Amino acid sequence: MELFWHRRDLRVADNVGLAVAADRDTVAPIFVFDPDVLAHASDVRVRRLLDGLTALRDAYRDRGSDLLVAHGEPASVLPAVAAGLDAERVVWNRDYSGLARERDAAVRRVLDEVGIAREAHQDRVLHTPDAIRTNAGDPYSVYSYYWKKWRDRGKDAPVRTPEAVDLVDASVLVDSTARLESTGSDETAGHVEVDVGDLPTPDSLGFAEPDAAVGPAGTEAARERLDAFLEDDVFRYGDDRDYPARRVTSRLSTFLKYGEIGIREVYAATEEAMTAAADRPDEDAEGSVEEFQAQLAWGEFYTQVLFHNPEVVTENYKTYEAGIDWRDDPEEITAWKRGETGYPIVDAGMRQLREEAYVHNRVRMIVASFLTKDLLADWRHGYDHFRETLADHETGNDNGGWQWAASTGTDAQPYFRIFNPMTQGERYDPDAEYIAEYVPELRGVDPAVVHGWHECSPTQRANAAPDYPDPIVDHAVRREEALTMYKRARGEDPDE
Ligand SMILES: Cc1cc2nc3c(=O)[nH]c(=O)nc-3n(C[C@H](O)[C@H](O)[C@H](O)COP(=O)(O)OP(=O)(O)OC[C@H]3O[C@@H](n4cnc5c(N)ncnc54)[C@H](O)[C@@H]3O)c2cc1C
């Protein structure tokens, strides 16, 4: 028997490590609640993780098996469980963040010490962080060149889904874990308790139920979402993806974050859509499908940026000589978090975040630009808030998005290109539909007034939407201040 350790791959289908283990022997699956990971978690993500684990456990139960659940340092828990179950080998899929790599190194070390075989597989991405390099052999820092190579490389097909015959019977698991408890004094592990399919509550892990609705979890829900997206929206994605009210994006990010659907399966489905695109009436339907694939590549681009530069989690990717002198006004940052800045598209985005633990991509760019270039607040405040509140928080993508908006990242928005939040709203939500959905104070207000809110007189505002706040800053003034701030940090003359 082999022990398969689930981490950010909460699925049975298209799971490389699991399929390889199942090809060799029967498999017992395990999830370990790691205190180091929980220390970085949030209410939203714990709720979402538990929902994903419930779906995973059910998928195993449907196959006559079950999910083992343990708590503790994986480097202590896994050797004890593997020894207790007489497992031949511990198998898992690689994860590329700094914390995950440190944890995996510790697990490898202890398993080697106690003489238990182990094996890690490449599953999470289509192309590993080391696979795509410049002709000089360096990692890419410019996306467009990375994308061309990513697009042109062959991709692996989905792998097979293990069935009941490949898995350890649930009743055997129950017996084995009883035996394991009695060997819990193992010197490599101390006392290890393993439950069979018994998942904790957020409360028992020290977290609260989130206010936001985190959405459905699991492979079935992910597949339904993917199928619905590929039926029609993908063919309009190229033209419509920047318009939040049109809702054409896939909303797969949270499923991908928890690994509830395999990336090979998603990519193979987009290739089928590419074939179907040839017969579609939509203009440039194939280009639209490719545009979607290009977003998947952005995720892998940021994964490799993080892999090769783990310090970007807390440091600017671009090191400005004197550092940027952020203003960091606590009241302004709080108004931004609450969605009460008096800039409608910004407030709509921040309220979508509060309600759904999700924000549309264009709006993420707008709210991030507003925080850094209108409020002159350090991008780390925004990143920390997103990390706390987004269900799809993914270190590489979140950090990449923030450093892009703050102009401190790799291949970032140039510092002098500062989004105007009014014209962004007007362009991408012309009828103020998205705004009306999340900002009830502005429902029924003429879109021209909504997009011109900063220019309205106090009387006009009081008449149109008495409960909606006045703009907390003047964009034109802050734009100039932002330019000065960046030029100083770069050692340039602010007056030029
Ligand atoms: C400030 C900021 C923070 C962000 N934080 C995150 C985050 O924590 N997690 C996250 O997955 N994405 C993040 N993004 C990227 C992007 O906003 C989301 O991936 C996207 O909105 C998710 O919605 P979707 O699944 O409908 O995307 P779709 O448009 O359907 O795209 C499909 C998939 O491609 C990937 N993708 C799309 N856009 C990007 C992008 N710009 N960068 C990297 N990957 C992308 C995601 O996996 C996404 O699910 C952030 C962007 C910004 C500007």
Coordinates of C-alpha atoms and ligand atoms in Angstrom, one line a residue:
M1 CA 0.0 0.0 0.0
E2 CA 1.1 3.6 -0.7
L3 CA 0.2 6.7 1.3
F4 CA -0.9 9.6 -0.8
W5 CA -0.6 13.0 0.9
H6 CA -3.1 15.6 -0.4
R7 CA -2.1 19.3 -0.1
R8 CA -3.3 21.7 -2.7
D9 CA -4.7 19.0 -5.0
L10 CA -8.1 18.2 -3.4
R11 CA -9.2 15.9 -6.1
V12 CA -9.1 12.2 -7.2
A13 CA -9.4 13.0 -11.0
D14 CA -6.4 14.1 -13.1
N15 CA -4.1 13.9 -10.1
V16 CA -0.6 12.8 -11.3
G17 CA 0.9 11.6 -8.0
L18 CA -2.2 9.7 -7.0
A19 CA -2.6 8.1 -10.4
V20 CA 1.1 7.0 -10.4
A21 CA 0.7 5.5 -6.9
A22 CA -2.5 3.8 -7.9
D23 CA -0.8 2.2 -10.9
R24 CA 1.7 0.6 -8.6
D25 CA -0.3 -0.5 -5.6
T26 CA -3.5 0.3 -3.5
V27 CA -3.5 3.8 -2.1
A28 CA -4.6 5.3 1.3
P29 CA -5.1 9.1 1.0
I30 CA -4.4 11.5 3.8
F31 CA -4.7 15.2 4.6
V32 CA -2.7 16.8 7.4
F33 CA -3.7 20.0 9.1
D34 CA -0.3 21.7 9.4
P35 CA 0.0 24.4 12.1
D36 CA 2.4 26.4 9.9
V37 CA -0.1 26.6 7.1
L38 CA -2.9 27.4 9.4
A39 CA -0.8 30.3 10.9
H40 CA -1.1 31.9 7.4
A41 CA -4.8 31.0 6.8
S42 CA -7.9 33.1 7.2
D43 CA -11.6 32.5 8.0
V44 CA -12.6 32.5 4.3
R45 CA -9.9 30.1 3.3
V46 CA -10.4 27.7 6.2
R47 CA -14.1 27.5 5.3
R48 CA -13.3 26.9 1.7
L49 CA -10.6 24.3 2.5
L50 CA -13.0 22.4 4.7
D51 CA -15.6 22.5 1.9
G52 CA -13.1 21.2 -0.5
L53 CA -12.0 18.4 1.9
T54 CA -15.6 17.4 2.4
A55 CA -16.0 17.0 -1.4
L56 CA -12.7 15.1 -1.6
R57 CA -13.7 12.8 1.3
D58 CA -17.1 12.1 -0.5
A59 CA -15.3 11.2 -3.7
Y60 CA -13.2 8.6 -1.8
R61 CA -16.3 7.3 0.0
D62 CA -18.0 6.9 -3.4
R63 CA -15.1 4.6 -4.2
G64 CA -15.4 2.5 -1.1
S65 CA -12.5 4.3 0.7
D66 CA -12.2 7.3 2.9
L67 CA -9.8 10.2 3.7
L68 CA -7.4 10.0 6.6
V69 CA -7.2 13.2 8.5
A70 CA -4.4 14.2 10.9
H71 CA -3.2 17.3 12.7
G72 CA 0.4 18.3 13.3
E73 CA 3.8 18.9 11.5
P74 CA 3.8 16.8 8.4
A75 CA 7.4 15.8 9.1
S76 CA 6.2 14.1 12.3
V77 CA 2.8 12.9 11.2
L78 CA 3.6 11.3 7.9
P79 CA 6.4 8.9 9.0
A80 CA 4.2 7.7 11.9
V81 CA 1.2 7.1 9.7
A82 CA 3.2 5.5 7.0
A83 CA 4.9 3.2 9.6
G84 CA 1.6 2.5 11.3
L85 CA -0.1 1.5 8.0
D86 CA 2.9 -0.4 6.7
A87 CA 2.9 1.9 3.7
E88 CA 5.6 1.1 1.1
R89 CA 6.0 4.8 0.1
V90 CA 4.7 8.3 0.7
V91 CA 3.7 10.1 -2.5
W92 CA 2.7 13.7 -3.1
N93 CA 2.5 16.5 -5.7
R94 CA 5.0 19.3 -5.7
D95 CA 4.0 22.8 -4.6
Y96 CA 6.2 25.7 -5.5
S97 CA 5.8 28.4 -2.8
G98 CA 8.7 29.0 -0.4
L99 CA 6.8 27.7 2.7
A100 CA 5.7 24.6 0.9
R101 CA 9.2 23.9 -0.3
E102 CA 10.6 24.2 3.2
R103 CA 7.9 21.9 4.6
D104 CA 8.6 19.3 1.9
A105 CA 12.3 19.3 2.5
A106 CA 11.7 18.6 6.2
V107 CA 9.3 15.7 5.3
R108 CA 11.9 14.3 2.8
R109 CA 14.6 14.5 5.4
V110 CA 12.6 12.6 8.1
L111 CA 11.3 9.9 5.7
D112 CA 14.9 9.3 4.5
E113 CA 16.1 9.0 8.1
V114 CA 13.5 6.4 9.0
G115 CA 14.0 4.6 5.7
I116 CA 10.5 5.1 4.2
A117 CA 10.5 5.6 0.4
R118 CA 9.0 8.9 -0.9
E119 CA 8.2 10.4 -4.3
A120 CA 7.1 13.8 -5.4
H121 CA 5.4 14.5 -8.7
Q122 CA 4.8 17.5 -11.1
D123 CA 1.1 18.1 -11.1
R124 CA 0.1 21.6 -10.3
V125 CA 1.2 23.4 -13.5
L126 CA 1.5 22.6 -17.2
H127 CA 5.1 23.8 -17.3
T128 CA 7.3 23.7 -14.2
P129 CA 9.0 26.9 -13.0
D130 CA 12.3 25.6 -14.4
A131 CA 10.9 24.5 -17.7
I132 CA 10.6 27.7 -19.6
R133 CA 13.7 29.9 -19.8
T134 CA 15.2 32.6 -21.9
N135 CA 17.7 31.5 -24.6
A136 CA 20.4 32.5 -22.1
G137 CA 19.0 30.0 -19.6
D138 CA 17.5 32.6 -17.2
P139 CA 13.9 32.6 -15.8
Y140 CA 11.6 35.0 -17.7
S141 CA 10.8 38.4 -16.2
V142 CA 8.7 39.6 -19.3
Y143 CA 5.4 37.8 -19.7
S144 CA 5.0 38.2 -23.5
Y145 CA 8.1 36.2 -24.3
Y146 CA 7.3 33.6 -21.6
W147 CA 3.8 33.2 -23.1
K148 CA 5.0 32.5 -26.6
K149 CA 7.2 29.6 -25.4
W150 CA 4.5 28.4 -22.9
R151 CA 1.9 28.4 -25.7
D152 CA 4.1 26.5 -28.2
R153 CA 5.2 23.7 -25.8
G154 CA 3.4 20.4 -25.8
K155 CA 1.1 19.8 -22.9
D156 CA 0.5 16.6 -20.9
A157 CA -3.0 15.0 -21.2
P158 CA -5.1 14.4 -18.1
V159 CA -4.2 11.3 -16.1
R160 CA -6.6 8.5 -15.2
T161 CA -8.9 8.6 -12.1
P162 CA -8.4 5.8 -9.6
E163 CA -11.3 3.6 -8.9
A164 CA -12.4 1.5 -5.8
V165 CA -10.0 -1.3 -6.8
D166 CA -7.1 1.1 -6.6
L167 CA -7.9 2.3 -3.1
V168 CA -7.6 0.9 0.4
D169 CA -11.0 -0.2 1.7
A170 CA -12.5 2.1 4.3
S171 CA -13.0 -0.7 6.8
V172 CA -9.4 -1.6 6.6
L173 CA -8.4 2.0 7.2
V174 CA -10.5 2.1 10.3
D175 CA -8.7 -1.0 11.7
S176 CA -5.3 0.3 10.7
T177 CA -5.7 3.7 12.3
A178 CA -6.8 2.0 15.6
R179 CA -3.5 0.1 15.4
L180 CA -1.7 3.4 14.6
E181 CA -2.8 5.0 17.8
S182 CA -1.2 2.3 19.8
T183 CA 2.1 2.9 18.0
G184 CA 1.8 6.6 18.5
S185 CA 4.7 6.7 20.8
D186 CA 7.0 6.2 17.8
E187 CA 10.1 8.2 18.5
T188 CA 10.0 10.0 15.2
A189 CA 6.5 11.2 15.8
G190 CA 5.3 11.3 19.3
H191 CA 1.6 10.6 19.6
V192 CA -0.3 10.9 16.3
E193 CA -4.0 10.7 16.1
V194 CA -5.6 9.9 12.8
D195 CA -9.3 10.2 12.0
V196 CA -11.0 8.5 9.2
G197 CA -13.1 11.0 7.3
D198 CA -13.7 13.1 10.4
L199 CA -13.1 16.7 9.5
P200 CA -12.7 19.5 12.0
T201 CA -14.9 22.6 12.2
P202 CA -13.4 26.1 11.7
D203 CA -14.0 26.8 15.3
S204 CA -11.9 23.8 16.4
L205 CA -9.1 25.1 14.3
G206 CA -9.3 28.6 15.8
F207 CA -11.2 30.3 12.9
A208 CA -14.7 31.8 12.6
E209 CA -17.3 31.3 9.9
P210 CA -16.7 34.1 7.3
D211 CA -19.3 36.7 6.4
A212 CA -18.6 36.2 2.7
A213 CA -20.3 33.4 0.7
V214 CA -17.4 31.3 -0.5
G215 CA -19.2 29.4 -3.3
P216 CA -19.4 25.7 -4.1
A217 CA -16.4 23.5 -3.7
G218 CA -15.1 20.2 -5.2
T219 CA -14.4 18.6 -8.6
E220 CA -18.0 18.3 -9.6
A221 CA -18.8 21.9 -9.0
A222 CA -15.5 22.9 -10.8
R223 CA -16.5 20.8 -13.8
E224 CA -19.9 22.3 -14.0
R225 CA -18.4 25.7 -13.9
L226 CA -15.8 24.8 -16.6
D227 CA -18.5 23.3 -18.9
A228 CA -20.8 26.3 -18.5
F229 CA -17.9 28.6 -19.3
L230 CA -16.8 26.6 -22.4
E231 CA -20.4 26.4 -23.8
D232 CA -20.5 30.0 -24.7
D233 CA -18.6 32.6 -22.6
V234 CA -15.2 31.5 -23.7
F235 CA -15.9 32.5 -27.3
R236 CA -16.6 36.1 -26.2
Y237 CA -13.9 36.1 -23.5
G238 CA -11.5 38.1 -25.6
D239 CA -13.9 41.0 -26.1
D240 CA -15.9 40.9 -22.9
R241 CA -13.6 39.8 -20.1
D242 CA -12.8 43.3 -18.9
Y243 CA -16.4 44.2 -18.4
P244 CA -17.4 42.9 -14.9
A245 CA -21.2 43.1 -15.5
R246 CA -20.9 40.8 -18.5
R247 CA -19.7 37.9 -16.3
V248 CA -17.9 36.0 -19.0
T249 CA -14.9 35.0 -17.0
S250 CA -14.6 31.3 -15.8
R251 CA -14.7 31.9 -12.1
L252 CA -12.4 28.9 -11.8
S253 CA -9.7 30.6 -9.7
T254 CA -10.8 29.2 -6.3
F255 CA -11.2 25.7 -7.7
L256 CA -7.7 26.0 -9.2
K257 CA -6.3 27.4 -6.0
Y258 CA -7.4 24.3 -4.1
G259 CA -6.6 22.0 -6.9
E260 CA -10.2 20.7 -7.2
I261 CA -9.8 20.4 -10.9
G262 CA -6.6 19.4 -12.7
I263 CA -4.9 21.9 -14.9
R264 CA -4.4 19.3 -17.7
E265 CA -8.2 18.6 -17.7
V266 CA -8.9 22.4 -17.9
Y267 CA -6.3 22.8 -20.7
A268 CA -7.6 19.8 -22.7
A269 CA -11.1 21.2 -22.5
T270 CA -9.9 24.6 -23.9
E271 CA -8.3 22.7 -26.8
E272 CA -11.7 21.1 -27.6
A273 CA -13.2 24.6 -27.4
M274 CA -10.5 25.8 -29.8
T275 CA -11.7 23.1 -32.3
A276 CA -15.3 24.1 -31.8
A277 CA -14.4 27.8 -32.2
A278 CA -13.9 27.3 -36.0
D279 CA -17.7 26.8 -36.4
R280 CA -18.8 29.7 -34.2
P281 CA -20.4 32.8 -35.4
D282 CA -18.5 35.0 -32.9
E283 CA -15.8 37.2 -34.3
D284 CA -12.3 35.7 -33.6
A285 CA -13.6 32.9 -31.4
E286 CA -10.3 31.1 -31.6
G287 CA -8.4 34.2 -30.5
S288 CA -10.8 34.4 -27.6
V289 CA -10.0 30.8 -26.5
E290 CA -6.3 31.6 -26.8
E291 CA -6.8 34.7 -24.7
F292 CA -8.2 32.5 -21.9
Q293 CA -5.2 30.1 -22.3
A294 CA -3.0 33.1 -22.0
Q295 CA -4.5 33.8 -18.5
L296 CA -3.6 30.3 -17.4
A297 CA -0.1 31.1 -18.5
W298 CA -0.1 34.3 -16.4
G299 CA -0.7 32.1 -13.4
E300 CA 2.3 29.9 -14.4
F301 CA 4.4 33.0 -15.1
Y302 CA 3.8 34.3 -11.6
T303 CA 4.4 30.9 -10.1
Q304 CA 7.9 30.9 -11.7
V305 CA 8.5 34.5 -10.6
L306 CA 7.8 33.5 -7.0
F307 CA 9.8 30.2 -7.3
H308 CA 12.9 32.1 -8.5
N309 CA 12.4 35.1 -6.3
P310 CA 10.7 34.0 -3.0
E311 CA 11.6 37.3 -1.4
V312 CA 8.9 39.1 -3.5
V313 CA 6.3 38.0 -0.9
T314 CA 7.4 40.9 1.2
E315 CA 9.9 42.8 -0.9
N316 CA 9.5 44.9 -4.1
Y317 CA 10.6 42.9 -7.1
K318 CA 12.2 46.1 -8.4
T319 CA 14.5 47.6 -5.9
Y320 CA 14.2 51.3 -6.0
E321 CA 17.3 53.0 -4.5
A322 CA 15.7 55.0 -1.8
G323 CA 12.6 53.0 -1.4
I324 CA 9.1 54.5 -1.9
D325 CA 7.9 56.8 0.8
W326 CA 4.4 55.5 1.1
R327 CA 1.9 57.7 2.9
D328 CA -0.1 54.9 4.6
D329 CA -3.0 57.0 6.1
P330 CA -4.9 54.5 8.3
E331 CA -8.3 56.2 7.8
E332 CA -8.0 56.2 4.1
I333 CA -6.9 52.5 4.1
T334 CA -9.9 51.6 6.2
A335 CA -12.3 53.5 3.9
W336 CA -10.8 51.5 1.0
K337 CA -11.3 48.2 2.8
R338 CA -14.9 49.1 3.6
G339 CA -15.7 50.2 0.1
E340 CA -16.4 53.8 1.2
T341 CA -14.0 55.9 -0.8
G342 CA -16.6 57.8 -2.8
Y343 CA -15.2 56.3 -6.0
P344 CA -18.0 54.0 -7.2
I345 CA -16.1 51.4 -9.2
V346 CA -13.5 51.1 -6.3
D347 CA -16.3 50.7 -3.7
A348 CA -18.2 48.2 -5.8
G349 CA -15.0 46.0 -6.1
M350 CA -14.2 46.2 -2.4
R351 CA -17.8 45.3 -1.5
Q352 CA -17.8 42.4 -4.0
L353 CA -14.8 41.2 -2.1
R354 CA -16.6 41.4 1.2
E355 CA -19.7 39.6 -0.1
E356 CA -18.2 37.0 -2.3
A357 CA -14.5 36.6 -1.3
Y358 CA -13.8 37.3 -5.0
V359 CA -13.3 40.3 -7.2
H360 CA -13.4 40.6 -11.0
N361 CA -9.9 40.9 -12.5
R362 CA -10.3 44.4 -14.1
V363 CA -11.7 45.6 -10.8
R364 CA -8.8 44.1 -8.8
M365 CA -6.5 46.1 -11.0
I366 CA -8.6 49.3 -10.4
V367 CA -8.8 48.9 -6.6
A368 CA -5.1 48.0 -6.4
S369 CA -4.1 51.0 -8.4
F370 CA -6.4 53.2 -6.3
L371 CA -4.8 52.0 -3.0
T372 CA -1.3 52.5 -4.2
K373 CA -1.5 55.5 -6.5
D374 CA -4.5 57.5 -5.1
L375 CA -4.1 56.7 -1.5
L376 CA -0.3 56.3 -1.8
A377 CA -0.5 53.3 0.5
D378 CA 2.1 50.5 0.4
W379 CA 0.9 47.6 -1.8
R380 CA 1.6 45.3 1.2
H381 CA -1.5 46.7 3.0
G382 CA -3.6 45.6 0.0
Y383 CA -1.9 42.3 -0.4
D384 CA -2.4 41.5 3.2
H385 CA -6.1 42.4 3.0
F386 CA -6.6 40.3 -0.2
R387 CA -4.7 37.4 1.5
E388 CA -7.1 37.6 4.4
T389 CA -10.3 38.0 2.4
L390 CA -10.0 36.3 -1.1
A391 CA -11.1 32.7 -1.4
D392 CA -8.8 32.3 -4.4
H393 CA -5.7 33.9 -2.7
E394 CA -2.7 32.4 -4.4
T395 CA 0.6 33.8 -3.3
G396 CA 2.2 34.1 -6.8
N397 CA -0.9 35.6 -8.5
D398 CA -1.9 37.9 -5.6
N399 CA 1.6 39.2 -5.2
G400 CA 2.1 39.5 -8.9
G401 CA -1.1 41.4 -9.2
W402 CA -0.3 43.8 -6.4
Q403 CA 3.3 44.4 -7.6
W404 CA 2.0 44.9 -11.1
A405 CA -0.4 47.6 -10.0
A406 CA 2.1 49.3 -7.7
S407 CA 4.7 49.3 -10.5
T408 CA 7.2 47.5 -8.3
G409 CA 6.9 44.1 -9.9
T410 CA 8.2 42.2 -12.8
D411 CA 6.7 43.3 -16.1
A412 CA 4.6 45.8 -14.1
Q413 CA 2.5 48.7 -15.1
P414 CA 4.9 51.6 -15.6
Y415 CA 4.7 54.0 -12.6
F416 CA 3.5 56.9 -14.7
R417 CA 0.5 55.0 -16.0
I418 CA -2.0 55.8 -13.3
F419 CA -5.5 54.5 -13.7
N420 CA -8.2 57.2 -13.5
P421 CA -10.9 55.4 -11.4
M422 CA -13.7 57.5 -13.0
T423 CA -12.8 56.8 -16.6
Q424 CA -12.1 53.1 -15.8
G425 CA -15.6 52.9 -14.3
E426 CA -17.1 54.7 -17.3
R427 CA -15.2 52.5 -19.8
Y428 CA -15.7 49.1 -18.2
D429 CA -19.1 49.5 -16.5
P430 CA -20.8 52.1 -18.7
D431 CA -24.3 51.5 -17.5
A432 CA -23.1 51.3 -13.9
E433 CA -24.7 47.8 -13.6
Y434 CA -21.8 46.2 -11.7
I435 CA -21.7 49.3 -9.4
A436 CA -25.4 49.1 -8.8
E437 CA -25.2 45.4 -7.9
Y438 CA -22.7 46.0 -5.0
V439 CA -23.4 49.6 -4.0
P440 CA -27.1 49.8 -3.1
E441 CA -26.9 53.5 -2.3
L442 CA -26.2 54.1 -6.1
R443 CA -29.0 51.9 -7.4
G444 CA -31.3 53.8 -9.8
V445 CA -28.9 56.7 -10.0
D446 CA -28.2 58.0 -13.6
P447 CA -24.9 56.3 -14.7
A448 CA -23.6 59.8 -15.8
V449 CA -24.0 61.0 -12.2
V450 CA -22.4 57.8 -10.9
H451 CA -19.3 58.2 -13.2
G452 CA -19.2 61.9 -12.6
W453 CA -19.6 61.6 -8.8
H454 CA -16.2 63.4 -8.1
E455 CA -17.5 66.4 -10.1
C456 CA -21.0 66.7 -8.6
S457 CA -21.8 69.5 -6.3
P458 CA -22.8 68.7 -2.7
T459 CA -26.4 69.4 -3.5
Q460 CA -26.4 67.1 -6.6
R461 CA -24.9 64.3 -4.4
A462 CA -27.4 64.9 -1.6
N463 CA -30.2 64.7 -4.2
A464 CA -28.9 61.7 -6.1
A465 CA -27.6 59.4 -3.3
P466 CA -27.6 61.0 0.1
D467 CA -26.1 57.9 1.8
Y468 CA -23.1 57.4 -0.5
P469 CA -19.9 59.1 0.6
D470 CA -18.1 62.0 -1.0
P471 CA -14.8 61.2 -2.6
I472 CA -12.2 60.9 0.1
V473 CA -9.4 62.2 -2.1
D474 CA -9.0 64.3 -5.3
H475 CA -7.7 62.0 -8.0
A476 CA -6.0 64.8 -10.0
V477 CA -4.1 66.0 -6.9
R478 CA -3.1 62.5 -5.8
R479 CA -2.0 61.6 -9.3
E480 CA 0.6 64.4 -9.2
E481 CA 1.7 63.4 -5.7
A482 CA 2.1 59.8 -6.8
L483 CA 4.3 60.8 -9.7
T484 CA 6.5 62.8 -7.4
M485 CA 6.6 59.9 -4.9
Y486 CA 7.8 57.4 -7.6
K487 CA 10.2 59.8 -9.2
R488 CA 11.9 60.5 -5.8
A489 CA 12.2 56.8 -5.2
R490 CA 13.9 56.4 -8.5
G491 CA 16.2 59.2 -7.9
E492 CA 14.7 61.3 -10.7
D493 CA 13.9 65.0 -10.5
P494 CA 10.2 65.3 -9.5
D495 CA 9.8 68.6 -11.5
E496 CA 10.7 67.1 -14.8
Ligands
LIG1 C1 -4.2 42.9 -7.3 C2 -4.5 41.5 -7.9 C3 -4.6 40.4 -7.0 C4 -4.9 39.2 -7.6 N1 -4.9 38.1 -6.7 C5 -5.1 36.8 -7.2 C6 -5.1 35.7 -6.4 O1 -4.9 35.8 -5.2 N2 -5.4 34.5 -6.9 C7 -5.6 34.3 -8.3 O2 -5.8 33.2 -8.7 N3 -5.6 35.4 -9.1 C8 -5.4 36.6 -8.6 N4 -5.4 37.7 -9.5 C9 -5.6 37.5 -10.9 C10 -7.0 37.5 -11.4 O3 -7.6 38.7 -11.0 C11 -7.8 36.3 -11.0 O4 -7.1 35.1 -11.3 C12 -9.2 36.3 -11.8 O5 -9.9 37.4 -11.5 C13 -10.0 35.1 -11.3 O6 -11.2 35.0 -11.9 P1 -11.5 33.9 -13.0 O7 -11.2 32.6 -12.5 O8 -12.9 34.2 -13.5 O9 -10.5 34.3 -14.1 P2 -10.4 34.0 -15.7 O10 -10.4 35.3 -16.4 O11 -11.5 33.0 -16.1 O12 -9.0 33.3 -15.8 C14 -8.8 31.9 -15.7 C15 -7.7 31.6 -14.8 O13 -6.5 32.1 -15.2 C16 -5.7 32.6 -14.1 N5 -5.5 34.1 -14.2 C17 -6.4 34.9 -14.8 N6 -5.9 36.2 -14.7 C18 -4.7 36.1 -14.1 C19 -3.7 37.1 -13.7 N7 -3.8 38.3 -14.0 N8 -2.7 36.6 -13.0 C20 -2.5 35.3 -12.7 N9 -3.4 34.4 -13.1 C21 -4.5 34.8 -13.7 C22 -6.5 32.2 -12.8 O14 -6.1 31.0 -12.4 C23 -7.9 32.2 -13.4 O15 -8.8 31.4 -12.6 C24 -5.1 39.0 -9.0 C25 -5.1 40.1 -9.8 C26 -4.8 41.4 -9.3 C27 -4.7 42.6 -10.2

